[in-house]
Amino acid sequence: MRLNTLTMSAFGPYAGEQTIDFRRFGTNGLYLVSGDTGAGKTTIFDAIVYGLYGSVSGDVRETSMLRSRYADDRTPTFVKLTFEVNGQTYHVLRGPEYERPKARGTGTTKQKALCELTFEDGRPPVTKAALVNSAIEEA
């Protein structure tokens, strides 16, 4: 498997949208992720694992903790991951369930979790989490 791009929105410490284009690093498949403590390095791995499996790396965090506390209320929380396996390109979009302000009126409402896997070979998208997980594991 080769990672192509990772986009995180209102995810972990990233209040806005951040995209990492792994294709810029070549095809050797070995990357160094470095930075100060608290810079968001683990969040990158959490986003990759969340995109692929719908969970996070390690035992400390839960998916309910993924929404950035620094994000604007109107900024959606999601991870988009594009990767290749055996010449096939896959696009997975996942977002956790979280409370957000209502579009009209006062108060909050639950933003439902997102889960979608799309293919570049013309197959229809998959939108149920268990089927997305199964398709990714199969790949």
Short mmCIF file of C-alpha atoms in Angstrom, two decimals, residues 2-128:
data_model
loop_
_atom_site.label_atom_id
_atom_site.label_comp_id
_atom_site.label_asym_id
_atom_site.label_seq_id
_atom_site.Cartn_x
_atom_site.Cartn_y
_atom_site.Cartn_z
CA ARG A 2 1.18 3.50 -0.83
CA LEU A 3 -0.28 6.65 0.69
CA ASN A 4 -0.97 9.44 -1.80
CA THR A 5 -2.66 12.24 0.15
CA LEU A 6 -4.06 12.85 3.60
CA THR A 7 -6.42 15.74 4.35
CA MET A 8 -7.48 16.50 7.91
CA SER A 9 -10.13 19.06 8.78
CA ALA A 10 -10.78 20.21 12.38
CA PHE A 11 -8.94 17.07 13.43
CA GLY A 12 -6.87 16.90 16.62
CA PRO A 13 -4.78 20.06 17.02
CA TYR A 14 -5.46 21.13 13.40
CA ALA A 15 -8.25 23.74 13.55
CA GLY A 16 -8.54 24.13 9.79
CA GLU A 17 -7.83 21.91 6.82
CA GLN A 18 -4.35 20.47 6.39
CA THR A 19 -3.21 18.29 3.48
CA ILE A 20 -0.09 16.15 3.27
CA ASP A 21 0.89 15.04 -0.23
CA PHE A 22 2.95 11.90 0.36
CA ARG A 23 3.71 11.66 -3.37
CA ARG A 24 6.15 14.56 -2.90
CA PHE A 25 8.37 12.28 -0.80
CA GLY A 26 9.07 9.81 -3.59
CA THR A 27 8.32 6.12 -3.87
CA ASN A 28 10.70 4.62 -1.31
CA GLY A 29 7.93 4.49 1.31
CA LEU A 30 10.07 5.63 4.23
CA TYR A 31 9.22 8.97 5.86
CA LEU A 32 10.49 10.79 8.92
CA VAL A 33 7.86 12.68 10.88
CA SER A 34 9.58 15.06 13.27
CA GLY A 35 8.72 18.16 15.26
CA ASP A 36 8.31 19.62 18.70
CA THR A 37 6.26 17.94 21.40
CA GLY A 38 2.61 18.77 20.79
CA ALA A 39 3.13 19.69 17.14
CA GLY A 40 0.65 17.09 15.88
CA LYS A 41 2.90 14.22 14.77
CA THR A 42 0.80 11.51 16.42
CA THR A 43 -2.31 13.12 14.98
CA ILE A 44 -1.00 12.37 11.48
CA PHE A 45 -0.78 8.68 12.38
CA ASP A 46 -4.18 8.83 14.08
CA ALA A 47 -5.65 10.33 10.90
CA ILE A 48 -4.13 7.59 8.71
CA VAL A 49 -5.37 4.83 11.02
CA TYR A 50 -8.77 6.50 11.36
CA GLY A 51 -9.06 6.82 7.58
CA LEU A 52 -8.19 3.17 7.04
CA TYR A 53 -9.91 1.50 9.98
CA GLY A 54 -12.26 4.01 11.66
CA SER A 55 -10.29 3.92 14.91
CA VAL A 56 -7.20 5.70 16.25
CA SER A 57 -3.69 4.51 17.01
CA GLY A 58 -2.82 3.63 20.59
CA ASP A 59 -5.00 3.24 23.66
CA VAL A 60 -5.08 6.84 24.91
CA ARG A 61 -7.48 8.48 22.43
CA GLU A 62 -10.97 7.56 21.28
CA THR A 63 -12.77 8.60 18.10
CA SER A 64 -15.03 10.86 20.16
CA MET A 65 -11.92 12.94 20.96
CA LEU A 66 -10.90 13.61 17.34
CA ARG A 67 -12.68 16.93 16.75
CA SER A 68 -10.34 19.87 17.24
CA ARG A 69 -11.25 22.08 20.18
CA TYR A 70 -9.63 24.95 18.25
CA ALA A 71 -11.89 24.61 15.19
CA ASP A 72 -14.60 27.05 14.28
CA ASP A 73 -18.08 25.65 14.96
CA ARG A 74 -18.84 25.66 11.23
CA THR A 75 -15.71 23.73 10.21
CA PRO A 76 -16.53 20.07 9.57
CA THR A 77 -14.37 17.33 11.08
CA PHE A 78 -13.16 14.70 8.64
CA VAL A 79 -10.21 12.78 7.24
CA LYS A 80 -9.76 12.11 3.52
CA LEU A 81 -7.14 9.53 2.66
CA THR A 82 -6.14 8.53 -0.86
CA PHE A 83 -4.00 5.43 -1.22
CA GLU A 84 -2.98 2.83 -3.81
CA VAL A 85 -2.92 -0.94 -3.57
CA ASN A 86 -1.86 -3.13 -6.52
CA GLY A 87 -2.39 -0.33 -9.02
CA GLN A 88 -5.89 0.53 -7.73
CA THR A 89 -6.56 3.95 -6.17
CA TYR A 90 -8.93 4.26 -3.23
CA HIS A 91 -10.40 7.39 -1.63
CA VAL A 92 -11.76 7.08 1.89
CA LEU A 93 -13.64 9.83 3.70
CA ARG A 94 -14.42 9.46 7.39
CA GLY A 95 -15.71 11.84 10.01
CA PRO A 96 -16.57 11.17 13.64
CA GLU A 97 -19.93 11.88 15.23
CA TYR A 98 -19.82 15.14 17.20
CA GLU A 99 -22.00 17.91 18.59
CA ARG A 100 -22.26 21.07 16.50
CA PRO A 101 -24.42 24.21 16.64
CA LYS A 102 -27.76 23.95 14.88
CA ALA A 103 -27.92 25.58 11.44
CA ARG A 104 -31.06 27.45 12.52
CA GLY A 105 -32.03 28.49 15.99
CA THR A 106 -30.08 27.86 19.14
CA GLY A 107 -28.62 24.78 20.72
CA THR A 108 -26.66 21.89 19.27
CA THR A 109 -27.32 18.85 17.19
CA LYS A 110 -25.37 15.66 16.48
CA GLN A 111 -23.36 15.63 13.31
CA LYS A 112 -23.62 12.05 12.10
CA ALA A 113 -20.47 10.08 11.41
CA LEU A 114 -19.25 10.01 7.79
CA CYS A 115 -17.88 6.96 6.05
CA GLU A 116 -17.41 6.59 2.30
CA LEU A 117 -15.02 4.66 0.09
CA THR A 118 -14.79 5.53 -3.59
CA PHE A 119 -12.88 3.84 -6.38
CA GLU A 120 -11.35 5.17 -9.56
CA ASP A 121 -12.26 2.06 -11.56
CA GLY A 122 -15.97 2.89 -11.81
CA ARG A 123 -17.29 0.73 -8.98
CA PRO A 124 -20.08 2.37 -7.00
CA PRO A 125 -19.04 3.98 -3.70
CA VAL A 126 -19.42 2.12 -0.41
CA THR A 127 -21.00 4.09 2.44
CA LYS A 128 -21.56 1.69 5.34
#
